[in-house]
Amino acid sequence: MASSAPCNNPIFLSSSSPSSSSHPTSKSFLFSFLKNTTSTPTTSLKLTHHHSPLGHSKRSSVITNVLKTLDPSQSSVLSSNDEVESSPLGEKPTILVSEKLGDAGLQVLRELGHVECAYNLSPEELCSKIASFDALIVRSGTKVTREVFEAAKGKLKVVGRAGVGIDNVDLQAATEFGCLVVNAPTANTIAAAEHGIALLAAMARNVAQADASMKAGKWQRGKYVGVSLVGKTLAVMGFGKVGSEVARRAKGLGMNVIAHDPYAPADRARAIGVELVSFEQAMSSADFISLHMPLTPTTNKILNDDTFAKMKKGVRIINVARGGVIDEDALVRALDSGIVAQAALDVFTEEPPSSDSKLVQHENVTVTPHLGASTKEAQEGVAIEIAEAVLGALKGELSATAVNAPMVAPEVLSELAPYVELAEKLGRLAVQLVSGGSGIKSVKVVYRSARDPDDLDTRLLRAMITKGIIEPISDSIINLVNADFIAKQKGLRISEERIVVDSSPELPVDSIQVQISNVESKFASAVSENGEISIEGKVKYGIPHLIRVGSFGVDVSLEGNLILCRQLDQPGMIGRVGNILGDHNVNVSFMSVGRTSRRRKAIMAIGVDEEPNKEALTKIGSVPAVEEFVFLKL
Ligand SMILES: NC(=O)c1ccc[n+]([C@@H]2O[C@H](COP(=O)([O-])OP(=O)(O)OC[C@H]3O[C@@H](n4cnc5c(N)ncnc54)[C@H](O)[C@@H]3O)[C@@H](O)[C@H]2O)c1
Ligand SMILES: O=C(O)[C@H](O)COP(=O)(O)O
């Protein structure tokens, strides 16, 4: 008899605007739900929140729907009003803040969570603490490595990066461990852009060097003659949020601004009078180069000996992005040779850099200790932005900044919520129909819908089917963050087919069919003519129903548990099986009979509230007309 593993971890459901893509400037929305855990009971949940694109009541109902689908007993923990009562075992989520965060953000966090601020932790100290926390909030100084996720032992649900760059978080490890990563991508944009401009102007006029000289008692007017900005060409490398704000300001200073960004829309550049150019063109024509791209494998050391060699002699470099985008040794060489006249750097490959760093000590280099985001305004803004994102993820709200979860638009999520339960239950049922020794390798999901195949976002449904299939047969906890990864890791290939059918286009999905091929079934009748285990379900009146098993049509709501029984179609069968269940105090909730033709083979699908004991099941099996049966937990 198959049984389902307890679902004891958060389920993250995420969403974003339909136009969202991996482009960093796209607006995206995360919808997540912290499901009760066996060890960490239901959290007190509050549904007032700030920037959700869904109206409050609509959001609540979506969340409630998804809650119901995941665990009907949980639906009562949410109401449309502010603070919702905890379950009797309820406790607040625990949040570790490992770097200085603005007070306003801490206040927001403390309203709903237990917050511990522990700064300057060594990697070992972080690892030893992390297993007690549901969420971790960091800035750029904390390395959230694979070891941290391992040490968290499944407890850590969200990492919040209070800022933009997530290069200090091991995203792959986070995804593998089903941990959501959110960032605060907008609140420090202006601060970073202003710092870039401050460095540009300070460098051009030798402000830092002149200041140090005067403080050393000197008066060196001749030594610190600068260069003018007006009319000079500035190449903005990375035309995202910060880059475009720098460009806008540089235009105001009378500079000729060009930009290189393979992903930036030309109309945005045109709108502020910036010409988008190739990398080579930017390198060869700029008097000033300002870096504003993320640190990725592609941008790592993107400025190196080769690229410096292509620059105009006497070029000036500004970096408020990430130290790693410059080969720092190559920069020292370029400064020494005069290719680069000056550099102004806020960020370094290693932070803090060593005190004898040739780069930091270079007389033509102006440095600041990663201060780009460090204005009072930006820090308060970032703190609030990340506090909201983390709490949103923990308490089941739409959140704007998921970094490692697939995005599904909120309106799509709202539509799909009832199908989420159906998808998971079909996965859960299908896997229980596979006989013990069979390894599942290939699953096909067929969505029947009146809509055009391009008009149906199935990622959420696929994740839930994966969850339903994998969780009962492994100790993996599946959520939207890690579903595809774990499926791949387990060698499970999930393919999808969308069939346009003549039904209501109002409904996103008419029915979902799950087929598992190349396996044996413990219930032979679940095998279709094509030789695969096949079950199909649909949502009726908001409730998931099983409508087909193999080639037998049935109609039973997917609630409680299910007995599938194939028998010779003859009178009295419902009564006999019903009596056995009744004698063993098992309540029948639904019953449906599907048959091939009169008095031939039939399938009884019986919904039961309780799990029948072994004796009851043996008695059902010994009813002479019963040819096979299976008990399935939903
Ligand atoms: N110094 C600081 O304190 C500070 C503050 C904020 C942001 N930052 C850093 O600034 C950078 C930009 O931040 P943002 O908020 O503008 O991010 P963003 O995501 O809005 O913009 C980054 C842009 O870089 C582009 N890009 C990606 N790869 C590129 C490549 N190979 N060549 C050219 N462009 C490329 C992207 O298309 C995007 O438009 C990030 O590295 C961030 O970490 C630093
Ligand atoms: O990526 C960022 O947001 C900036 O580099 C800011 O980093 P910080 O939070 O460590 O100041």
XYZ file of C-alpha atoms and ligand atoms in Angstrom:
689
model
C 0.000 0.000 0.000
C 1.387 3.364 -0.950
C 1.361 6.231 1.453
C 2.141 9.886 1.156
C 4.954 11.561 2.988
C 3.915 14.407 5.250
C 4.229 17.684 3.471
C 6.317 19.524 5.953
C 7.995 22.425 4.311
C 7.182 25.726 2.741
C 5.610 25.762 -0.627
C 6.629 28.735 -2.660
C 4.430 29.820 -5.461
C 5.701 32.665 -7.459
C 4.497 35.040 -10.021
C 5.413 38.020 -12.097
C 4.102 40.277 -14.742
C 3.445 38.536 -18.020
C 6.106 40.541 -19.710
C 8.646 39.582 -17.149
C 11.733 37.852 -18.290
C 15.089 37.280 -16.818
C 15.872 40.878 -17.648
C 16.877 42.479 -14.411
C 14.723 45.515 -14.904
C 11.573 43.471 -15.381
C 9.046 43.770 -12.617
C 8.339 40.465 -11.082
C 6.171 39.284 -8.281
C 6.629 36.445 -5.966
C 3.750 34.733 -4.342
C 4.796 32.421 -1.665
C 3.300 30.453 1.119
C 4.967 29.324 4.244
C 3.339 26.026 4.904
C 3.146 24.661 8.377
C 5.966 22.360 9.280
C 5.857 19.490 11.669
C 8.528 21.088 13.768
C 7.752 24.733 13.112
C 4.067 25.264 13.361
C 1.912 27.762 11.603
C 3.138 31.274 11.712
C 0.947 34.150 12.612
C 0.130 35.689 9.281
C -0.717 39.219 8.402
C -2.148 40.099 5.046
C -1.931 43.835 4.961
C 0.706 44.636 2.542
C 2.087 47.232 0.488
C 2.970 46.949 -3.120
C 0.994 43.970 -4.267
C -0.493 44.326 -7.700
C -3.500 42.291 -6.615
C -6.218 43.899 -4.600
C -6.274 42.837 -0.988
C -9.371 40.721 -1.096
C -8.399 39.079 -4.339
C -4.982 38.279 -2.955
C -6.457 36.807 0.174
C -8.759 34.586 -1.749
C -5.954 33.374 -3.963
C -3.840 32.615 -0.953
C -6.698 30.933 0.815
C -7.382 28.847 -2.239
C -3.809 27.754 -2.484
C -3.725 27.100 1.218
C -6.745 24.906 0.940
C -5.245 23.062 -1.932
C -2.130 22.339 0.006
C -3.643 21.469 3.310
C -7.330 22.077 3.902
C -6.799 22.360 7.612
C -4.657 25.423 7.041
C -7.246 27.555 5.353
C -8.458 29.000 8.592
C -5.128 30.565 9.434
C -5.741 33.337 6.972
C -8.408 35.936 7.033
C -8.773 39.138 5.135
C -7.930 41.162 8.181
C -4.650 42.199 9.655
C -3.150 39.938 12.268
C -4.456 36.439 12.044
C -4.431 34.133 14.982
C -1.643 31.638 15.136
C -2.444 27.988 15.279
C -2.292 26.715 18.864
C 1.328 25.803 18.251
C 1.960 28.954 16.290
C 5.199 30.825 16.564
C 6.791 33.732 14.769
C 9.372 33.094 12.075
C 12.972 33.573 13.112
C 15.052 36.042 11.128
C 18.807 36.457 11.327
C 20.171 39.819 10.207
C 23.894 39.418 9.643
C 24.779 42.961 8.566
C 23.717 46.434 9.567
C 20.204 47.090 8.376
C 18.258 50.363 8.628
C 16.064 50.713 11.704
C 12.886 51.138 9.714
C 13.414 47.702 8.173
C 14.201 46.106 11.516
C 11.011 47.561 12.888
C 8.986 46.058 10.045
C 10.635 42.676 10.635
C 10.029 42.773 14.378
C 6.325 43.279 13.888
C 6.039 39.746 12.585
C 9.207 37.876 13.362
C 11.778 37.133 16.015
C 14.765 39.111 14.818
C 18.348 38.510 15.842
C 21.040 40.909 14.654
C 24.448 39.269 14.713
C 27.063 41.203 12.773
C 30.580 40.202 11.748
C 29.929 36.482 12.076
C 32.714 34.258 10.814
C 31.642 31.674 8.205
C 31.781 29.013 10.933
C 29.660 31.071 13.310
C 27.084 31.685 10.591
C 26.925 27.957 9.824
C 26.539 27.049 13.460
C 23.614 29.451 13.964
C 21.737 29.180 10.721
C 19.705 26.059 11.450
C 17.584 28.059 13.903
C 16.403 30.613 11.356
C 13.638 30.745 8.777
C 15.203 33.743 7.049
C 18.595 35.346 6.707
C 19.119 38.976 5.701
C 22.529 40.013 4.382
C 24.265 42.847 2.555
C 27.321 42.359 0.381
C 29.619 41.399 3.247
C 28.140 37.996 4.106
C 29.003 35.075 1.888
C 25.979 32.805 1.758
C 27.726 29.683 0.566
C 26.608 26.124 -0.085
C 27.908 25.288 3.399
C 25.429 27.740 4.875
C 22.508 26.045 3.090
C 23.771 22.630 4.138
C 24.108 23.773 7.731
C 20.560 25.153 7.652
C 19.215 21.580 7.452
C 16.138 22.637 5.525
C 15.038 25.255 8.046
C 16.135 28.303 6.025
C 13.356 29.342 3.662
C 14.377 32.782 2.472
C 17.606 34.677 2.003
C 17.049 38.409 1.681
C 19.822 40.455 0.091
C 19.439 44.025 1.324
C 20.705 45.510 -1.916
C 21.100 44.634 -5.574
C 24.106 42.388 -6.162
C 23.486 38.742 -5.306
C 26.976 37.588 -6.250
C 27.643 36.832 -2.566
C 24.797 34.269 -2.472
C 25.273 30.809 -3.959
C 22.078 30.824 -6.001
C 22.558 27.310 -7.302
C 22.845 25.954 -3.773
C 19.861 28.040 -2.645
C 17.792 26.577 -5.459
C 18.887 23.029 -4.738
C 17.904 23.457 -1.118
C 14.567 25.001 -2.079
C 15.499 28.296 -0.461
C 14.110 31.410 -2.028
C 16.427 34.358 -2.590
C 14.954 37.847 -2.759
C 16.782 41.144 -3.145
C 16.033 44.834 -2.811
C 16.848 46.057 -6.284
C 15.518 49.577 -6.419
C 16.057 51.503 -3.198
C 19.773 52.152 -3.617
C 19.805 52.936 -7.343
C 20.017 56.688 -6.940
C 22.582 56.447 -4.164
C 24.823 54.289 -6.362
C 24.364 56.581 -9.356
C 25.147 59.663 -7.268
C 28.243 57.958 -5.922
C 29.330 57.128 -9.461
C 28.980 60.779 -10.434
C 30.745 61.862 -7.236
C 33.690 59.614 -8.078
C 33.714 60.769 -11.700
C 33.921 64.433 -10.726
C 36.278 63.885 -7.786
C 38.645 61.875 -9.957
C 38.621 64.362 -12.813
C 39.514 67.189 -10.424
C 41.824 65.227 -8.098
C 39.681 66.116 -5.101
C 40.826 63.262 -2.860
C 44.506 63.687 -3.682
C 44.375 67.471 -3.232
C 42.550 67.083 0.047
C 45.175 64.649 1.360
C 47.942 66.971 0.186
C 46.507 69.993 1.944
C 45.983 68.013 5.119
C 49.646 67.133 4.886
C 50.359 70.876 5.004
C 50.995 71.391 1.268
C 49.563 73.835 -1.257
C 50.061 72.195 -4.671
C 47.932 74.096 -7.195
C 50.100 73.114 -10.128
C 50.102 69.410 -9.338
C 46.369 68.913 -9.246
C 45.228 70.407 -12.501
C 42.278 68.285 -13.595
C 40.348 67.549 -16.751
C 36.960 68.897 -17.747
C 33.917 66.717 -18.188
C 31.929 68.779 -20.642
C 32.105 67.462 -24.176
C 33.925 64.291 -23.122
C 32.597 60.849 -24.045
C 31.400 58.676 -21.189
C 30.774 54.986 -21.884
C 28.256 53.524 -19.481
C 28.827 49.773 -19.380
C 25.570 48.195 -18.224
C 22.562 50.359 -18.945
C 20.299 49.111 -16.151
C 18.921 51.017 -13.210
C 22.164 52.553 -11.950
C 23.741 52.897 -15.390
C 20.821 54.811 -16.825
C 20.699 57.162 -13.813
C 24.416 57.820 -14.208
C 23.867 58.471 -17.907
C 21.061 60.920 -17.175
C 23.227 62.850 -14.726
C 26.264 62.827 -17.005
C 24.136 64.283 -19.791
C 23.304 67.080 -17.380
C 27.031 67.714 -16.996
C 27.331 68.184 -20.738
C 28.987 64.850 -21.467
C 28.463 62.836 -24.619
C 27.086 59.570 -23.256
C 27.231 56.229 -25.027
C 26.293 52.914 -23.463
C 26.909 49.251 -23.974
C 24.389 46.720 -22.703
C 23.419 43.696 -24.795
C 20.032 43.508 -23.086
C 19.011 47.153 -22.855
C 16.097 48.375 -24.939
C 17.173 50.987 -27.489
C 14.114 53.169 -26.839
C 15.082 53.628 -23.173
C 18.520 54.773 -24.257
C 17.086 57.042 -26.940
C 14.712 58.585 -24.427
C 17.645 60.027 -22.488
C 19.757 60.796 -25.497
C 22.178 57.924 -25.148
C 23.518 55.908 -28.046
C 23.811 52.157 -27.522
C 27.076 50.892 -28.980
C 29.062 47.682 -29.228
C 31.545 46.707 -26.556
C 34.467 47.457 -28.901
C 33.088 50.848 -29.857
C 32.635 51.764 -26.211
C 36.164 50.682 -25.347
C 37.805 52.524 -28.196
C 35.925 55.813 -28.126
C 35.432 56.622 -24.439
C 37.294 59.221 -22.428
C 35.589 57.885 -19.294
C 34.252 54.370 -18.739
C 31.788 53.769 -15.937
C 30.930 50.168 -15.008
C 27.379 49.222 -14.058
C 26.887 45.579 -14.900
C 26.392 42.707 -12.459
C 29.255 40.354 -11.702
C 28.514 37.169 -13.629
C 30.722 34.567 -15.309
C 30.444 36.690 -18.489
C 31.385 39.987 -16.885
C 34.088 38.574 -14.623
C 37.306 40.488 -15.484
C 35.610 41.983 -18.531
C 38.209 44.766 -18.296
C 41.557 43.015 -18.697
C 44.911 43.444 -20.465
C 43.289 42.899 -23.861
C 40.503 45.385 -23.335
C 42.767 48.018 -21.761
C 44.918 47.741 -24.865
C 41.918 48.764 -26.992
C 41.142 51.887 -24.964
C 42.068 55.467 -25.755
C 45.311 56.440 -24.061
C 44.506 58.436 -20.930
C 41.065 56.918 -20.391
C 39.545 57.204 -16.910
C 37.650 54.333 -15.259
C 34.912 54.453 -12.625
C 33.670 51.295 -10.930
C 30.736 51.295 -8.534
C 29.502 47.874 -9.737
C 31.648 44.966 -8.532
C 35.403 44.697 -8.163
C 35.450 41.392 -10.028
C 34.475 42.967 -13.358
C 38.014 44.390 -13.555
C 41.201 42.348 -13.614
C 42.813 44.425 -10.885
C 46.394 43.430 -11.714
C 45.787 44.400 -15.327
C 44.419 47.744 -14.172
C 47.575 48.444 -12.187
C 49.603 47.666 -15.328
C 47.375 49.943 -17.429
C 47.746 52.737 -14.864
C 51.509 52.320 -14.774
C 51.758 52.382 -18.558
C 49.551 55.446 -18.806
C 46.804 53.773 -20.872
C 44.532 54.483 -17.937
C 45.131 57.948 -16.568
C 43.020 57.529 -13.470
C 40.587 55.152 -11.823
C 37.932 55.719 -9.182
C 36.862 52.563 -7.417
C 34.190 51.832 -4.851
C 34.335 48.051 -5.131
C 37.107 45.465 -5.056
C 37.603 41.822 -5.873
C 38.346 41.174 -2.255
C 36.628 43.381 0.303
C 38.266 44.870 2.197
C 41.319 44.786 -0.082
C 44.657 44.142 1.549
C 46.191 47.260 3.057
C 49.220 47.027 0.761
C 47.095 46.644 -2.384
C 48.978 48.295 -5.249
C 45.701 49.429 -6.705
C 44.440 51.105 -3.560
C 47.799 52.734 -2.958
C 48.211 53.918 -6.569
C 48.486 57.709 -6.698
C 46.148 57.912 -9.691
C 43.438 55.901 -8.019
C 40.633 57.292 -5.880
C 38.977 54.755 -3.599
C 35.969 54.473 -1.330
C 35.067 51.439 0.825
C 31.981 50.170 -1.038
C 29.908 53.217 -0.190
C 27.685 53.275 -3.280
C 24.544 52.346 -1.397
C 25.506 54.089 1.792
C 23.249 57.076 2.102
C 20.799 57.358 4.968
C 17.945 57.479 2.518
C 19.057 54.448 0.537
C 19.743 52.364 3.621
C 16.322 53.037 5.109
C 14.734 52.326 1.735
C 16.675 49.117 1.201
C 15.915 47.946 4.740
C 12.189 48.425 4.241
C 12.285 46.918 0.765
C 14.044 43.761 1.936
C 12.005 43.445 5.134
C 8.817 43.503 3.085
C 10.179 41.059 0.549
C 11.317 38.586 3.195
C 8.146 38.795 5.238
C 6.126 38.565 2.051
C 7.873 35.360 1.137
C 7.431 33.968 4.632
C 3.792 34.788 5.031
C 2.299 34.058 1.669
C 2.128 37.354 -0.131
C 3.079 38.588 -3.502
C 6.584 39.916 -3.350
C 8.435 41.834 -5.986
C 11.914 40.450 -6.065
C 12.369 36.699 -6.298
C 15.763 35.985 -7.755
C 15.749 32.201 -8.100
C 12.127 31.222 -8.606
C 10.240 31.030 -11.865
C 7.852 33.900 -12.206
C 4.157 33.575 -12.798
C 2.069 36.682 -13.185
C -0.245 37.388 -10.244
C -3.323 37.281 -12.422
C -2.181 33.929 -13.799
C -1.591 32.695 -10.307
C -5.022 33.778 -9.251
C -6.554 31.809 -12.100
C -4.466 28.729 -11.567
C -4.874 28.477 -7.801
C -7.640 25.802 -7.910
C -5.624 23.755 -10.401
C -2.598 23.750 -8.146
C -4.285 21.281 -5.803
C -5.473 19.170 -8.705
C -1.957 19.030 -10.152
C -0.330 17.936 -6.915
C -2.994 15.332 -6.214
C -2.778 13.854 -9.687
C 0.992 13.555 -9.282
C 0.529 11.985 -5.864
C -2.053 9.500 -7.157
C -0.128 8.584 -10.281
C 3.022 7.693 -8.377
C 1.090 5.484 -5.988
C -0.193 3.494 -8.927
C 3.351 2.516 -9.901
C 4.381 -0.847 -8.559
C 7.156 -0.797 -6.002
C 10.217 -1.803 -8.007
C 9.578 0.405 -11.021
C 11.810 3.438 -11.372
C 9.945 6.397 -12.811
C 11.863 8.077 -15.592
C 9.355 9.669 -17.852
C 6.191 11.578 -17.058
C 4.007 13.309 -19.572
C 1.475 15.911 -18.590
C -1.304 16.732 -21.022
C -3.212 19.956 -20.446
C -6.520 20.231 -22.286
C -7.641 23.809 -22.592
C -9.735 26.009 -24.831
C -6.923 28.525 -24.846
C -4.133 28.858 -27.291
C -1.143 26.803 -26.066
C 0.919 29.994 -25.824
C -1.682 31.466 -23.524
C -1.214 28.963 -20.727
C 1.636 29.260 -18.237
C 2.051 25.778 -16.799
C 5.211 26.163 -14.700
C 3.330 26.299 -11.447
C 1.247 23.238 -12.343
C 4.308 21.337 -13.484
C 6.059 22.140 -10.209
C 3.084 20.849 -8.243
C 2.853 17.656 -10.303
C 6.574 17.142 -9.705
C 6.002 17.693 -6.012
C 3.140 15.197 -5.991
C 5.225 12.591 -7.778
C 8.494 12.964 -5.932
C 7.575 13.709 -2.337
C 5.815 10.409 -1.607
C 8.816 8.418 -2.801
C 11.716 10.421 -1.466
C 12.777 12.584 1.391
C 13.042 15.604 -0.884
C 10.906 18.572 -0.082
C 9.746 20.120 -3.313
C 8.700 23.673 -3.891
C 8.536 25.994 -6.836
C 12.139 27.009 -6.314
C 13.625 23.554 -6.632
C 11.020 21.429 -8.474
C 12.753 21.362 -11.850
C 16.160 20.926 -10.284
C 15.135 17.964 -8.135
C 13.253 16.317 -10.993
C 16.390 16.547 -13.109
C 18.562 15.340 -10.259
C 16.356 12.278 -9.879
C 16.500 11.575 -13.592
C 12.807 12.331 -13.989
C 11.904 13.735 -17.374
C 8.675 15.695 -17.371
C 7.297 16.585 -20.764
C 4.199 18.622 -21.388
C 1.622 18.687 -24.137
C -1.133 21.233 -24.541
C -4.201 20.256 -26.486
C -6.733 22.832 -27.553
C -10.246 21.560 -26.850
C -13.673 23.011 -27.321
C -14.499 24.160 -23.792
C -14.862 27.443 -21.964
C -11.960 29.837 -22.641
C -12.829 31.366 -19.263
C -11.152 28.381 -17.659
C -7.376 28.239 -17.992
C -7.437 24.442 -18.003
C -10.202 22.014 -18.863
C -8.421 18.900 -17.653
C -4.968 17.679 -16.690
C -3.774 14.186 -17.535
C -0.691 12.606 -15.979
C 0.903 9.691 -17.814
C 3.799 7.629 -16.500
C 5.388 5.409 -19.113
C 7.684 2.393 -19.002
C 6.564 1.278 -15.568
C 4.394 -1.477 -14.188
C 1.282 -0.609 -12.291
C 0.023 -2.150 -9.100
C -3.461 -1.488 -10.495
C -3.486 -2.834 -14.036
C -6.689 -0.987 -14.922
C -4.839 2.318 -14.587
C -2.795 1.418 -17.640
C -4.192 2.911 -20.818
C -4.323 1.271 -24.224
C -0.991 2.940 -24.966
C 0.648 1.076 -22.112
C 1.227 3.931 -19.686
C -0.307 4.641 -16.318
C -2.765 7.398 -17.042
C -5.059 9.423 -14.848
C -6.948 12.575 -15.638
C -8.620 15.169 -13.471
C -10.448 18.440 -13.665
C -11.641 21.163 -11.348
C -15.394 21.174 -10.782
C -16.951 23.912 -8.694
C -13.484 24.732 -7.374
C -12.821 21.158 -6.230
C -10.404 18.764 -7.958
C -11.986 15.652 -9.374
C -10.589 12.460 -10.823
C -12.352 11.870 -14.125
C -10.408 9.056 -15.745
C -8.307 6.111 -14.642
C -6.666 4.236 -17.532
C -9.518 3.840 -19.984
C -12.256 4.045 -17.353
C -14.229 7.233 -16.883
C -15.001 7.988 -13.221
C -16.055 11.065 -11.307
C -14.850 11.343 -7.767
C -13.727 14.379 -5.828
C -10.119 14.212 -4.712
C -10.537 14.638 -0.996
C -9.521 12.332 1.828
C -8.343 8.959 0.504
C -9.331 6.854 -2.419
C -9.997 3.184 -3.076
C -9.936 2.114 -6.699
C -11.533 -1.238 -7.228
C -11.999 -3.107 -10.486
C -14.721 -5.678 -10.500
C -17.124 -7.525 -12.720
C -20.018 -5.192 -13.321
C -22.803 -6.876 -11.392
C -25.512 -5.810 -8.927
C -24.759 -5.405 -5.242
C -21.084 -4.514 -5.492
C -21.454 -0.988 -4.090
C -23.404 -2.404 -1.152
C -20.914 -5.160 -0.395
C -17.846 -2.974 -0.427
C -19.740 -0.178 1.336
C -20.782 -2.576 4.093
C -17.220 -3.768 4.663
C -16.079 -0.193 5.026
C -19.021 0.665 7.274
C -18.302 -2.367 9.495
C -14.798 -0.999 9.976
C -15.995 2.501 10.746
C -14.668 3.956 7.505
C -16.825 6.760 6.186
C -17.462 6.834 2.438
C -17.469 10.396 1.089
C -17.950 9.783 -2.633
C -18.446 6.887 -4.915
C -18.401 6.641 -8.658
C -18.571 3.697 -11.018
C -17.076 3.681 -14.481
C -17.424 0.723 -16.782
C -16.459 -0.442 -20.229
C -19.917 -1.761 -21.033
C -22.865 -3.285 -19.169
C -22.100 -6.357 -17.067
C -18.482 -6.370 -18.124
C -15.622 -4.669 -16.332
C -16.214 -1.727 -14.018
C -14.132 0.497 -11.787
C -15.419 1.747 -8.479
C -13.715 4.884 -7.203
C -14.558 5.277 -3.537
C -13.587 8.342 -1.558
C -13.026 7.520 2.119
C -12.393 9.820 5.051
C -10.397 7.317 7.084
C -7.704 4.870 6.145
C -9.200 1.341 6.173
C -7.225 -1.139 8.234
C -5.588 -4.213 6.805
C -8.548 -6.451 7.713
C -11.009 -4.236 5.852
C -8.775 -4.142 2.791
C -8.322 -7.928 2.864
C -12.088 -8.360 3.016
C -12.576 -6.065 0.030
C -9.951 -8.038 -1.867
C -11.727 -11.313 -1.120
C -15.092 -10.245 -2.542
C -15.295 -12.743 -5.456
C -16.189 -10.198 -8.163
C -13.306 -7.872 -7.154
C -10.443 -8.458 -9.569
C -8.008 -5.877 -8.221
C -8.040 -2.900 -5.932
C -5.701 -0.286 -4.559
C -5.855 2.123 -1.652
C -4.417 5.552 -2.389
C -3.658 8.428 -0.039
C -4.288 11.888 -1.384
N 28.640 50.172 -5.119
C 27.465 49.935 -4.607
O 27.243 50.085 -3.429
C 26.368 49.471 -5.501
C 25.055 49.896 -5.280
C 24.059 49.439 -6.128
C 24.377 48.588 -7.161
N 25.656 48.175 -7.316
C 26.026 47.288 -8.399
O 25.803 47.973 -9.607
C 25.501 47.055 -10.621
C 24.259 47.502 -11.366
O 23.155 47.570 -10.507
P 21.714 47.892 -11.121
O 20.799 48.063 -9.978
O 21.806 48.942 -12.130
O 21.428 46.520 -11.821
P 20.526 46.297 -13.094
O 20.251 44.858 -13.086
O 19.378 47.226 -13.106
O 21.461 46.659 -14.324
C 22.535 45.884 -14.734
C 22.602 45.990 -16.241
O 23.776 45.334 -16.672
C 23.474 44.750 -17.922
N 24.448 43.743 -18.270
C 24.481 42.426 -17.936
N 25.537 41.840 -18.499
C 26.177 42.796 -19.216
C 27.332 42.800 -20.025
N 28.049 41.684 -20.221
N 27.705 43.949 -20.610
C 26.995 45.080 -20.434
N 25.883 45.126 -19.677
C 25.485 44.002 -19.080
C 22.082 44.222 -17.743
O 21.453 44.010 -18.987
C 21.422 45.324 -16.949
O 20.774 46.237 -17.802
C 25.391 45.714 -9.931
O 26.621 45.046 -10.035
C 25.165 46.062 -8.510
O 25.571 45.057 -7.651
C 26.662 48.610 -6.513
O 24.702 45.591 -4.763
C 24.405 46.481 -3.978
O 23.237 46.754 -3.662
C 25.473 47.347 -3.421
O 26.717 46.842 -3.724
C 25.315 47.651 -1.989
O 25.956 46.711 -1.168
P 25.889 46.881 0.409
O 24.512 46.509 0.822
O 26.883 45.935 0.963
O 26.195 48.313 0.708
